[in-house]
Each structure stands twice: as structure tokens, then as C-alpha cells.
Short mmCIF file of N, CA, C and O in Angstrom, two decimals:
data_model
loop_
_atom_site.label_atom_id
_atom_site.label_comp_id
_atom_site.label_asym_id
_atom_site.label_seq_id
_atom_site.Cartn_x
_atom_site.Cartn_y
_atom_site.Cartn_z
N MET R 1 30.59 -51.71 -75.80
CA MET R 1 29.22 -51.69 -75.37
C MET R 1 29.13 -52.14 -73.92
O MET R 1 29.69 -53.17 -73.56
N MET R 2 28.42 -51.35 -73.08
CA MET R 2 28.27 -51.69 -71.66
C MET R 2 27.07 -52.60 -71.48
O MET R 2 26.04 -52.40 -72.10
N ARG R 3 27.23 -53.50 -70.62
CA ARG R 3 26.11 -54.36 -70.29
C ARG R 3 25.15 -53.62 -69.37
O ARG R 3 25.52 -52.63 -68.73
N ALA R 4 23.93 -54.11 -69.29
CA ALA R 4 22.91 -53.48 -68.44
C ALA R 4 23.33 -53.49 -66.98
O ALA R 4 23.12 -52.51 -66.24
N ARG R 5 23.97 -54.56 -66.56
CA ARG R 5 24.42 -54.67 -65.17
C ARG R 5 25.49 -53.62 -64.85
O ARG R 5 25.48 -52.99 -63.79
N ALA R 6 26.41 -53.39 -65.78
CA ALA R 6 27.46 -52.39 -65.59
C ALA R 6 26.86 -50.99 -65.56
O ALA R 6 27.29 -50.12 -64.78
N LYS R 7 25.85 -50.73 -66.40
CA LYS R 7 25.19 -49.42 -66.40
C LYS R 7 24.52 -49.16 -65.05
O LYS R 7 24.60 -48.05 -64.50
N ARG R 8 23.84 -50.17 -64.50
CA ARG R 8 23.19 -50.01 -63.21
C ARG R 8 24.23 -49.74 -62.12
O ARG R 8 24.02 -48.89 -61.24
N LEU R 9 25.34 -50.45 -62.19
CA LEU R 9 26.40 -50.27 -61.20
C LEU R 9 26.95 -48.84 -61.25
O LEU R 9 27.17 -48.21 -60.21
N TRP R 10 27.16 -48.33 -62.45
CA TRP R 10 27.63 -46.94 -62.59
C TRP R 10 26.57 -45.96 -62.06
O TRP R 10 26.90 -44.98 -61.41
N GLY R 11 25.32 -46.21 -62.35
CA GLY R 11 24.24 -45.35 -61.84
C GLY R 11 24.17 -45.33 -60.33
O GLY R 11 24.05 -44.26 -59.71
N VAL R 12 24.29 -46.48 -59.72
CA VAL R 12 24.27 -46.55 -58.25
C VAL R 12 25.50 -45.85 -57.67
O VAL R 12 25.41 -45.13 -56.68
N GLY R 13 26.65 -46.03 -58.31
CA GLY R 13 27.88 -45.38 -57.83
C GLY R 13 27.78 -43.86 -57.90
O GLY R 13 28.15 -43.16 -56.96
N ILE R 14 27.28 -43.36 -59.02
CA ILE R 14 27.12 -41.90 -59.17
C ILE R 14 26.11 -41.37 -58.16
O ILE R 14 26.32 -40.33 -57.53
N ALA R 15 25.01 -42.08 -57.96
CA ALA R 15 24.01 -41.66 -56.98
C ALA R 15 24.59 -41.64 -55.58
O ALA R 15 24.33 -40.73 -54.79
N ALA R 16 25.40 -42.64 -55.24
CA ALA R 16 26.03 -42.69 -53.92
C ALA R 16 26.98 -41.51 -53.72
O ALA R 16 27.00 -40.89 -52.65
N VAL R 17 27.76 -41.18 -54.74
CA VAL R 17 28.70 -40.04 -54.64
C VAL R 17 27.91 -38.74 -54.45
O VAL R 17 28.26 -37.89 -53.62
N LEU R 18 26.83 -38.55 -55.20
CA LEU R 18 26.01 -37.35 -55.06
C LEU R 18 25.37 -37.27 -53.68
O LEU R 18 25.31 -36.20 -53.07
N LEU R 19 24.89 -38.39 -53.16
CA LEU R 19 24.28 -38.42 -51.84
C LEU R 19 25.29 -38.08 -50.75
O LEU R 19 25.00 -37.30 -49.84
N ILE R 20 26.47 -38.63 -50.83
CA ILE R 20 27.51 -38.33 -49.84
C ILE R 20 27.91 -36.86 -49.93
O ILE R 20 28.12 -36.19 -48.91
N GLY R 21 28.02 -36.32 -51.14
CA GLY R 21 28.35 -34.91 -51.30
C GLY R 21 27.29 -34.01 -50.70
O GLY R 21 27.59 -33.02 -50.03
N ALA R 22 26.02 -34.35 -50.93
CA ALA R 22 24.93 -33.55 -50.36
C ALA R 22 24.93 -33.61 -48.84
O ALA R 22 24.73 -32.60 -48.15
N ALA R 23 25.20 -34.78 -48.28
CA ALA R 23 25.27 -34.93 -46.82
C ALA R 23 26.43 -34.12 -46.26
O ALA R 23 26.29 -33.46 -45.22
N ALA R 24 27.57 -34.13 -46.93
CA ALA R 24 28.72 -33.36 -46.47
C ALA R 24 28.42 -31.87 -46.50
O ALA R 24 28.77 -31.13 -45.57
N LEU R 25 27.76 -31.39 -47.54
CA LEU R 25 27.39 -29.97 -47.60
C LEU R 25 26.41 -29.62 -46.49
O LEU R 25 26.51 -28.55 -45.87
N ALA R 26 25.43 -30.48 -46.22
CA ALA R 26 24.46 -30.21 -45.17
C ALA R 26 25.12 -30.16 -43.80
O ALA R 26 24.84 -29.26 -42.99
N VAL R 27 26.02 -31.09 -43.52
CA VAL R 27 26.72 -31.10 -42.22
C VAL R 27 27.58 -29.85 -42.07
O VAL R 27 27.59 -29.22 -41.02
N THR R 28 28.27 -29.46 -43.11
CA THR R 28 29.10 -28.26 -43.07
C THR R 28 28.24 -27.02 -42.81
O THR R 28 28.59 -26.17 -41.99
N ALA R 29 27.13 -26.91 -43.49
CA ALA R 29 26.25 -25.76 -43.30
C ALA R 29 25.67 -25.73 -41.89
O ALA R 29 25.58 -24.66 -41.28
N LEU R 30 25.28 -26.86 -41.36
CA LEU R 30 24.72 -26.90 -40.00
C LEU R 30 25.77 -26.53 -38.96
O LEU R 30 25.48 -25.87 -37.98
N ARG R 31 27.01 -26.96 -39.16
CA ARG R 31 28.07 -26.62 -38.20
C ARG R 31 28.30 -25.12 -38.16
O ARG R 31 28.56 -24.55 -37.11
N GLN R 32 28.23 -24.47 -39.29
CA GLN R 32 28.50 -23.04 -39.34
C GLN R 32 27.38 -22.22 -38.73
O GLN R 32 27.59 -21.13 -38.24
N HIS R 33 26.16 -22.74 -38.74
CA HIS R 33 25.02 -21.96 -38.26
C HIS R 33 24.42 -22.47 -36.97
O HIS R 33 23.49 -21.89 -36.46
N ALA R 34 24.92 -23.53 -36.42
CA ALA R 34 24.41 -24.05 -35.16
C ALA R 34 25.13 -23.38 -34.00
O ALA R 34 26.36 -23.38 -33.95
N ASP R 35 24.38 -22.76 -33.11
CA ASP R 35 24.96 -22.12 -31.94
C ASP R 35 24.71 -23.02 -30.74
O ASP R 35 23.57 -23.34 -30.44
N LEU R 36 25.77 -23.41 -30.06
CA LEU R 36 25.63 -24.26 -28.89
C LEU R 36 25.11 -23.44 -27.72
O LEU R 36 25.44 -22.27 -27.57
N PHE R 37 24.29 -24.07 -26.87
CA PHE R 37 23.70 -23.39 -25.74
C PHE R 37 24.45 -23.77 -24.47
O PHE R 37 24.70 -24.93 -24.21
N TYR R 38 24.81 -22.76 -23.68
CA TYR R 38 25.51 -22.96 -22.42
C TYR R 38 24.78 -22.21 -21.32
O TYR R 38 24.11 -21.22 -21.57
N THR R 39 24.94 -22.69 -20.11
CA THR R 39 24.54 -21.95 -18.92
C THR R 39 25.82 -21.61 -18.17
O THR R 39 26.86 -22.23 -18.42
N PRO R 40 25.77 -20.65 -17.26
CA PRO R 40 27.00 -20.34 -16.50
C PRO R 40 27.58 -21.57 -15.79
O PRO R 40 28.80 -21.75 -15.74
N GLY R 41 26.72 -22.42 -15.24
CA GLY R 41 27.19 -23.63 -14.56
C GLY R 41 27.88 -24.59 -15.52
O GLY R 41 28.88 -25.22 -15.18
N LEU R 42 27.35 -24.72 -16.73
CA LEU R 42 27.93 -25.59 -17.74
C LEU R 42 29.29 -25.08 -18.19
O LEU R 42 30.23 -25.85 -18.43
N ILE R 43 29.42 -23.77 -18.30
CA ILE R 43 30.70 -23.17 -18.68
C ILE R 43 31.74 -23.42 -17.59
O ILE R 43 32.89 -23.75 -17.88
N ALA R 44 31.33 -23.29 -16.32
CA ALA R 44 32.26 -23.55 -15.22
C ALA R 44 32.69 -25.01 -15.21
O ALA R 44 33.84 -25.33 -14.89
N GLU R 45 31.77 -25.90 -15.57
CA GLU R 45 32.07 -27.33 -15.56
C GLU R 45 32.96 -27.75 -16.74
O GLU R 45 33.90 -28.51 -16.57
N ARG R 46 32.65 -27.24 -17.92
CA ARG R 46 33.35 -27.69 -19.14
C ARG R 46 34.41 -26.72 -19.63
O ARG R 46 35.14 -27.03 -20.57
N GLY R 47 34.44 -25.51 -19.09
CA GLY R 47 35.39 -24.52 -19.56
C GLY R 47 34.78 -23.66 -20.66
O GLY R 47 33.70 -23.95 -21.17
N LEU R 48 35.48 -22.58 -20.98
CA LEU R 48 34.98 -21.65 -21.99
C LEU R 48 34.99 -22.28 -23.37
O LEU R 48 35.90 -23.05 -23.69
N PRO R 49 34.01 -21.94 -24.19
CA PRO R 49 34.06 -22.37 -25.59
C PRO R 49 35.25 -21.70 -26.29
O PRO R 49 35.84 -20.76 -25.77
N ASP R 50 35.59 -22.17 -27.46
CA ASP R 50 36.70 -21.60 -28.21
C ASP R 50 36.48 -20.10 -28.45
O ASP R 50 35.36 -19.66 -28.69
N GLU R 51 37.57 -19.36 -28.40
CA GLU R 51 37.51 -17.93 -28.64
C GLU R 51 36.95 -17.64 -30.03
O GLU R 51 37.36 -18.25 -31.01
N GLY R 52 35.98 -16.76 -30.10
CA GLY R 52 35.39 -16.37 -31.36
C GLY R 52 34.29 -17.28 -31.86
O GLY R 52 33.64 -16.98 -32.86
N LYS R 53 34.05 -18.39 -31.16
CA LYS R 53 32.98 -19.30 -31.57
C LYS R 53 31.65 -18.76 -31.06
O LYS R 53 31.51 -18.41 -29.89
N ARG R 54 30.68 -18.70 -31.94
CA ARG R 54 29.38 -18.14 -31.60
C ARG R 54 28.59 -19.14 -30.76
O ARG R 54 28.41 -20.29 -31.17
N VAL R 55 28.14 -18.71 -29.57
CA VAL R 55 27.39 -19.56 -28.65
C VAL R 55 26.21 -18.78 -28.08
O VAL R 55 26.12 -17.56 -28.23
N ARG R 56 25.33 -19.51 -27.40
CA ARG R 56 24.21 -18.90 -26.68
C ARG R 56 24.40 -19.17 -25.20
O ARG R 56 24.71 -20.29 -24.81
N ILE R 57 24.20 -18.12 -24.40
CA ILE R 57 24.28 -18.23 -22.95
C ILE R 57 22.89 -17.95 -22.40
O ILE R 57 22.28 -16.93 -22.73
N GLY R 58 22.37 -18.84 -21.57
CA GLY R 58 21.04 -18.65 -21.03
C GLY R 58 21.03 -18.68 -19.52
O GLY R 58 21.86 -19.31 -18.89
N GLY R 59 20.07 -17.97 -18.95
CA GLY R 59 19.90 -17.93 -17.50
C GLY R 59 19.01 -16.76 -17.14
O GLY R 59 18.16 -16.35 -17.93
N TRP R 60 19.22 -16.22 -15.95
CA TRP R 60 18.45 -15.08 -15.49
C TRP R 60 19.38 -13.89 -15.32
O TRP R 60 20.54 -14.05 -14.94
N VAL R 61 18.85 -12.70 -15.57
CA VAL R 61 19.62 -11.49 -15.37
C VAL R 61 19.70 -11.25 -13.87
O VAL R 61 18.67 -11.15 -13.19
N GLN R 62 20.94 -11.20 -13.33
CA GLN R 62 21.13 -11.02 -11.90
C GLN R 62 20.57 -9.66 -11.47
O GLN R 62 20.82 -8.64 -12.12
N ILE R 63 19.85 -9.66 -10.38
CA ILE R 63 19.24 -8.42 -9.87
C ILE R 63 20.33 -7.46 -9.44
O ILE R 63 21.26 -7.83 -8.72
N GLY R 64 20.22 -6.21 -9.91
CA GLY R 64 21.19 -5.16 -9.59
C GLY R 64 22.43 -5.19 -10.45
O GLY R 64 23.39 -4.47 -10.16
N SER R 65 22.45 -6.00 -11.51
CA SER R 65 23.68 -6.13 -12.30
C SER R 65 23.67 -5.31 -13.58
O SER R 65 24.72 -5.16 -14.20
N ILE R 66 22.54 -4.76 -13.97
CA ILE R 66 22.49 -4.02 -15.24
C ILE R 66 23.14 -2.65 -15.04
O ILE R 66 22.76 -1.89 -14.15
N GLU R 67 24.13 -2.36 -15.88
CA GLU R 67 24.79 -1.06 -15.86
C GLU R 67 24.81 -0.51 -17.27
O GLU R 67 25.24 -1.20 -18.19
N TYR R 68 24.33 0.70 -17.43
CA TYR R 68 24.29 1.33 -18.75
C TYR R 68 25.52 2.20 -18.93
O TYR R 68 25.93 2.92 -18.03
N GLY R 69 26.11 2.14 -20.12
CA GLY R 69 27.29 2.93 -20.44
C GLY R 69 26.93 4.03 -21.42
O GLY R 69 25.81 4.54 -21.41
N ASP R 70 27.89 4.38 -22.25
CA ASP R 70 27.66 5.41 -23.25
C ASP R 70 26.70 4.90 -24.32
O ASP R 70 26.75 3.73 -24.70
N ALA R 71 25.88 5.78 -24.81
CA ALA R 71 24.93 5.47 -25.89
C ALA R 71 24.12 4.22 -25.55
O ALA R 71 23.45 4.17 -24.54
N ALA R 72 24.23 3.18 -26.36
CA ALA R 72 23.43 1.97 -26.15
C ALA R 72 24.26 0.84 -25.54
O ALA R 72 23.86 -0.31 -25.60
N ASP R 73 25.42 1.16 -24.96
CA ASP R 73 26.25 0.13 -24.33
C ASP R 73 25.69 -0.24 -22.97
O ASP R 73 25.22 0.62 -22.22
N MET R 74 25.77 -1.51 -22.64
CA MET R 74 25.34 -1.96 -21.33
C MET R 74 26.08 -3.24 -20.95
O MET R 74 26.60 -3.94 -21.82
N THR R 75 26.14 -3.50 -19.66
CA THR R 75 26.68 -4.75 -19.15
C THR R 75 25.69 -5.31 -18.14
O THR R 75 24.95 -4.57 -17.50
N PHE R 76 25.68 -6.61 -18.03
CA PHE R 76 24.86 -7.27 -17.02
C PHE R 76 25.44 -8.65 -16.75
O PHE R 76 26.36 -9.10 -17.44
N ILE R 77 24.91 -9.32 -15.75
CA ILE R 77 25.40 -10.63 -15.35
C ILE R 77 24.29 -11.64 -15.51
O ILE R 77 23.15 -11.40 -15.11
N ILE R 78 24.62 -12.79 -16.10
CA ILE R 78 23.67 -13.91 -16.22
C ILE R 78 24.02 -14.94 -15.17
O ILE R 78 25.18 -15.33 -15.03
N GLU R 79 23.01 -15.39 -14.42
CA GLU R 79 23.19 -16.45 -13.43
C GLU R 79 22.19 -17.56 -13.71
O GLU R 79 21.20 -17.35 -14.41
N ASP R 80 22.48 -18.76 -13.16
CA ASP R 80 21.58 -19.88 -13.43
C ASP R 80 21.21 -20.66 -12.18
O ASP R 80 20.66 -21.75 -12.27
N GLY R 81 21.53 -20.13 -11.02
CA GLY R 81 21.20 -20.82 -9.78
C GLY R 81 22.28 -21.79 -9.32
O GLY R 81 22.18 -22.38 -8.26
N SER R 82 23.34 -21.97 -10.11
CA SER R 82 24.43 -22.86 -9.72
C SER R 82 25.50 -22.11 -8.93
O SER R 82 26.46 -22.73 -8.48
N GLY R 83 25.36 -20.80 -8.81
CA GLY R 83 26.38 -19.99 -8.16
C GLY R 83 27.39 -19.43 -9.14
O GLY R 83 28.22 -18.60 -8.77
N GLU R 84 27.35 -19.88 -10.37
CA GLU R 84 28.27 -19.37 -11.40
C GLU R 84 27.58 -18.25 -12.17
O GLU R 84 26.35 -18.24 -12.31
N THR R 85 28.37 -17.33 -12.68
CA THR R 85 27.82 -16.21 -13.44
C THR R 85 28.66 -15.96 -14.68
O THR R 85 29.81 -16.41 -14.77
N VAL R 86 28.08 -15.25 -15.63
CA VAL R 86 28.79 -14.82 -16.84
C VAL R 86 28.53 -13.33 -17.02
O VAL R 86 27.37 -12.90 -17.02
N ASN R 87 29.60 -12.55 -17.14
CA ASN R 87 29.46 -11.12 -17.42
C ASN R 87 29.24 -10.93 -18.91
O ASN R 87 29.96 -11.50 -19.73
N VAL R 88 28.24 -10.14 -19.24
CA VAL R 88 27.87 -9.93 -20.64
C VAL R 88 27.91 -8.44 -20.95
O VAL R 88 27.43 -7.63 -20.16
N SER R 89 28.50 -8.09 -22.08
CA SER R 89 28.41 -6.71 -22.57
C SER R 89 27.61 -6.74 -23.86
O SER R 89 27.70 -7.69 -24.64
N TYR R 90 26.83 -5.69 -24.06
CA TYR R 90 25.93 -5.65 -25.21
C TYR R 90 25.77 -4.21 -25.67
O TYR R 90 25.69 -3.29 -24.85
N THR R 91 25.73 -4.02 -26.95
CA THR R 91 25.46 -2.71 -27.53
C THR R 91 24.23 -2.84 -28.41
O THR R 91 24.23 -3.62 -29.36
N GLY R 92 23.20 -2.11 -28.07
CA GLY R 92 21.99 -2.15 -28.86
C GLY R 92 20.76 -1.95 -28.00
O GLY R 92 20.85 -1.65 -26.81
N ILE R 93 19.64 -2.11 -28.63
CA ILE R 93 18.36 -1.95 -27.94
C ILE R 93 17.92 -3.31 -27.43
O ILE R 93 17.89 -4.28 -28.17
N THR R 94 17.58 -3.35 -26.16
CA THR R 94 17.15 -4.62 -25.56
C THR R 94 15.66 -4.82 -25.79
O THR R 94 14.91 -3.86 -25.97
N PRO R 95 15.20 -6.08 -25.76
CA PRO R 95 13.76 -6.34 -25.90
C PRO R 95 12.98 -5.74 -24.72
O PRO R 95 13.52 -5.52 -23.64
N ASP R 96 11.70 -5.51 -24.91
CA ASP R 96 10.86 -4.93 -23.86
C ASP R 96 10.81 -5.80 -22.62
O ASP R 96 10.66 -5.30 -21.51
N LEU R 97 10.92 -7.10 -22.78
CA LEU R 97 10.82 -8.02 -21.64
C LEU R 97 12.14 -8.19 -20.90
O LEU R 97 12.21 -8.92 -19.91
N PHE R 98 13.20 -7.53 -21.35
CA PHE R 98 14.50 -7.64 -20.69
C PHE R 98 14.47 -6.87 -19.38
O PHE R 98 14.32 -5.66 -19.36
N ARG R 99 14.58 -7.61 -18.28
CA ARG R 99 14.57 -6.99 -16.94
C ARG R 99 15.44 -7.82 -16.00
O ARG R 99 15.71 -8.99 -16.26
N GLU R 100 15.79 -7.21 -14.88
CA GLU R 100 16.54 -7.93 -13.85
C GLU R 100 15.66 -9.01 -13.26
O GLU R 100 14.47 -8.81 -13.04
N GLY R 101 16.23 -10.17 -13.05
CA GLY R 101 15.50 -11.29 -12.47
C GLY R 101 14.71 -12.10 -13.47
O GLY R 101 14.11 -13.10 -13.11
N GLU R 102 14.70 -11.71 -14.73
CA GLU R 102 13.95 -12.42 -15.76
C GLU R 102 14.89 -13.25 -16.62
O GLU R 102 16.09 -13.00 -16.68
N GLY R 103 14.33 -14.21 -17.32
CA GLY R 103 15.12 -15.08 -18.17
C GLY R 103 15.64 -14.37 -19.40
O GLY R 103 14.99 -13.47 -19.94
N VAL R 104 16.82 -14.79 -19.85
CA VAL R 104 17.44 -14.18 -21.01
C VAL R 104 18.32 -15.21 -21.72
O VAL R 104 18.85 -16.10 -21.10
N VAL R 105 18.38 -15.09 -23.04
CA VAL R 105 19.32 -15.87 -23.85
C VAL R 105 20.11 -14.86 -24.68
O VAL R 105 19.52 -14.09 -25.44
N ALA R 106 21.43 -14.87 -24.50
CA ALA R 106 22.30 -13.95 -25.23
C ALA R 106 23.13 -14.75 -26.22
O ALA R 106 23.74 -15.76 -25.86
N THR R 107 23.15 -14.32 -27.47
CA THR R 107 23.96 -14.95 -28.50
C THR R 107 25.17 -14.06 -28.77
O THR R 107 25.02 -12.85 -28.95
N GLY R 108 26.37 -14.65 -28.76
CA GLY R 108 27.56 -13.86 -29.00
C GLY R 108 28.81 -14.72 -28.92
O GLY R 108 28.74 -15.93 -29.10
N VAL R 109 29.94 -14.07 -28.64
CA VAL R 109 31.22 -14.77 -28.62
C VAL R 109 32.02 -14.37 -27.38
O VAL R 109 31.83 -13.28 -26.83
N PHE R 110 32.88 -15.27 -26.94
CA PHE R 110 33.84 -14.98 -25.88
C PHE R 110 35.12 -14.47 -26.52
O PHE R 110 35.53 -14.97 -27.56
N ASP R 111 35.75 -13.46 -25.87
CA ASP R 111 37.03 -13.00 -26.38
C ASP R 111 38.17 -13.73 -25.66
O ASP R 111 37.91 -14.64 -24.86
N ALA R 112 39.40 -13.34 -25.91
CA ALA R 112 40.56 -14.03 -25.35
C ALA R 112 40.61 -13.92 -23.83
O ALA R 112 41.15 -14.79 -23.15
N GLN R 113 40.04 -12.84 -23.26
CA GLN R 113 40.06 -12.66 -21.81
C GLN R 113 38.87 -13.35 -21.12
O GLN R 113 38.73 -13.29 -19.91
N GLY R 114 38.00 -13.96 -21.90
CA GLY R 114 36.84 -14.66 -21.33
C GLY R 114 35.62 -13.79 -21.17
O GLY R 114 34.64 -14.22 -20.56
N ALA R 115 35.65 -12.58 -21.69
CA ALA R 115 34.48 -11.69 -21.63
C ALA R 115 33.52 -12.05 -22.75
O ALA R 115 33.94 -12.35 -23.87
N PHE R 116 32.23 -12.03 -22.44
CA PHE R 116 31.22 -12.40 -23.43
C PHE R 116 30.64 -11.14 -24.05
O PHE R 116 30.13 -10.26 -23.35
N GLU R 117 30.72 -11.03 -25.35
CA GLU R 117 30.17 -9.90 -26.11
C GLU R 117 28.93 -10.41 -26.83
O GLU R 117 29.02 -11.22 -27.75
N ALA R 118 27.77 -9.94 -26.39
CA ALA R 118 26.51 -10.39 -26.98
C ALA R 118 26.23 -9.62 -28.27
O ALA R 118 26.47 -8.42 -28.35
N GLU R 119 25.73 -10.35 -29.26
CA GLU R 119 25.31 -9.74 -30.53
C GLU R 119 23.79 -9.62 -30.58
O GLU R 119 23.26 -8.77 -31.30
N ASN R 120 23.12 -10.49 -29.84
CA ASN R 120 21.66 -10.52 -29.86
C ASN R 120 21.17 -10.98 -28.49
O ASN R 120 21.77 -11.84 -27.87
N ILE R 121 20.08 -10.39 -28.04
CA ILE R 121 19.51 -10.75 -26.75
C ILE R 121 18.05 -11.12 -26.94
O ILE R 121 17.30 -10.37 -27.58
N LEU R 122 17.67 -12.26 -26.38
CA LEU R 122 16.27 -12.67 -26.37
C LEU R 122 15.81 -12.72 -24.93
O LEU R 122 16.47 -13.34 -24.09
N ALA R 123 14.73 -12.04 -24.63
CA ALA R 123 14.19 -12.07 -23.28
C ALA R 123 13.08 -13.10 -23.23
O ALA R 123 12.32 -13.24 -24.18
N LYS R 124 13.03 -13.83 -22.15
CA LYS R 124 12.00 -14.86 -22.01
C LYS R 124 10.99 -14.40 -20.96
O LYS R 124 11.29 -13.60 -20.09
N HIS R 125 9.81 -14.92 -21.06
CA HIS R 125 8.79 -14.66 -20.04
C HIS R 125 8.31 -15.99 -19.50
O HIS R 125 8.54 -17.04 -20.09
N ASP R 126 7.66 -15.94 -18.36
CA ASP R 126 7.20 -17.20 -17.77
C ASP R 126 5.93 -17.69 -18.46
O ASP R 126 5.36 -17.01 -19.30
N GLU R 127 5.50 -18.88 -18.08
CA GLU R 127 4.32 -19.48 -18.72
C GLU R 127 3.02 -18.76 -18.37
O GLU R 127 2.00 -19.00 -18.98
N ASN R 128 3.06 -17.88 -17.38
CA ASN R 128 1.85 -17.15 -17.00
C ASN R 128 1.69 -15.85 -17.80
O ASN R 128 0.78 -15.07 -17.52
N TYR R 129 2.57 -15.63 -18.76
CA TYR R 129 2.50 -14.39 -19.53
C TYR R 129 1.20 -14.30 -20.30
O TYR R 129 0.71 -15.28 -20.85
N GLN R 130 0.68 -13.10 -20.32
CA GLN R 130 -0.53 -12.84 -21.07
C GLN R 130 -0.43 -11.42 -21.62
O GLN R 130 -0.10 -10.49 -20.87
N PRO R 131 -0.67 -11.24 -22.90
CA PRO R 131 -0.61 -9.88 -23.45
C PRO R 131 -1.55 -8.94 -22.71
O PRO R 131 -2.61 -9.33 -22.25
N ARG R 132 -1.13 -7.68 -22.59
CA ARG R 132 -1.91 -6.68 -21.87
C ARG R 132 -3.34 -6.58 -22.41
O ARG R 132 -4.29 -6.48 -21.65
N GLU R 133 -3.46 -6.66 -23.73
CA GLU R 133 -4.78 -6.53 -24.34
C GLU R 133 -5.70 -7.66 -23.91
O GLU R 133 -6.88 -7.45 -23.64
N LEU R 134 -5.19 -8.88 -23.82
CA LEU R 134 -6.01 -10.01 -23.41
C LEU R 134 -6.28 -10.00 -21.91
O LEU R 134 -7.31 -10.48 -21.46
N LYS R 135 -5.34 -9.46 -21.13
CA LYS R 135 -5.55 -9.39 -19.69
C LYS R 135 -6.76 -8.51 -19.39
O LYS R 135 -7.58 -8.84 -18.53
N ASN R 136 -6.91 -7.40 -20.09
CA ASN R 136 -8.06 -6.52 -19.89
C ASN R 136 -9.36 -7.21 -20.29
O ASN R 136 -10.39 -7.02 -19.65
N VAL R 137 -9.30 -8.04 -21.33
CA VAL R 137 -10.50 -8.76 -21.76
C VAL R 137 -10.91 -9.77 -20.70
O VAL R 137 -12.08 -9.89 -20.35
N ASP R 138 -9.92 -10.49 -20.13
CA ASP R 138 -10.23 -11.48 -19.10
C ASP R 138 -10.82 -10.82 -17.85
O ASP R 138 -11.75 -11.33 -17.25
N GLN R 139 -10.28 -9.68 -17.46
CA GLN R 139 -10.79 -9.00 -16.26
C GLN R 139 -12.20 -8.49 -16.50
O GLN R 139 -13.02 -8.48 -15.60
N ALA R 140 -12.49 -8.07 -17.71
CA ALA R 140 -13.82 -7.54 -18.01
C ALA R 140 -14.87 -8.65 -18.04
O ALA R 140 -16.01 -8.44 -17.65
N THR R 141 -14.47 -9.86 -18.47
CA THR R 141 -15.44 -10.95 -18.56
C THR R 141 -15.60 -11.71 -17.26
O THR R 141 -16.59 -12.38 -17.05
N SER R 142 -14.64 -11.62 -16.34
CA SER R 142 -14.76 -12.38 -15.09
C SER R 142 -15.36 -11.57 -13.98
O SER R 142 -15.71 -10.48 -14.05
#
């Protein structure tokens, strides 16, 4: 027969093991789905991320750097004002806001040669952005 104190001790021990297991699963899941963010300057300072590791590269699309290839293939250069750049290749349809000189975040991986292959592109707009429909409303009311 177990004493009440021993039962409580076993209960606390089992709860602690379950809590540690849940924390370990959460940390493992976050590591697999967390994409680190880099800028070209940060990459030059710290070096390339591990080959095949999924990362995000952010900056501005260098003016005059967009080159279209076959079908939906394209290449462009991301810069961040530090003088460093990252060459990006991408296959797919770009967002409507993707333009030279505008902000962009590309998610993808570096290969063994240091080339960045983007899987997804997000185009950013400045804080003055206003949808076309609302711009017409503002002009009509002012």
C-alpha cells in the first residue's frame, strides 16, 4: 500500500516528465519551421547559412537587376544599403508589388556554390501605401 505522500510524489514526477516531453516537442517543431532572417550585410558579416537550411533574405530589389529567363524563371539582386548583395533565382509568379527598388523578402535556401534559390517572394510596400480604390475616394472627398 502506497502512502499519500508517495502517491503525490509519483504524480508530480509523472507531470514533470510529461511537461518536459511537451517542451521538447515544441522546441523541435519550432526549430523545423522557424526561418532565420538575414540581410546581405548580415550574410557578409556572419557568413552563409548552412547549405540547404531554409532562410529569409530581405532588402531592396537592385534597380536594373531583374532578368527574366525561360517560362517563369527569373533572377534579381537584393541589396540593403551596406554595399553587399545577394543574387536570387526564382521560378514562379511574383507578387504585384514586386518591382525594382522596392522592398522584398525571399524565402529559400543557399546551395553549395552560395547561390540563393527562392521558394517564395513577399513584396513590401512603404507606409504611404493606399489601395487604388481608397485613393480615388480620398481624391473625390478632398
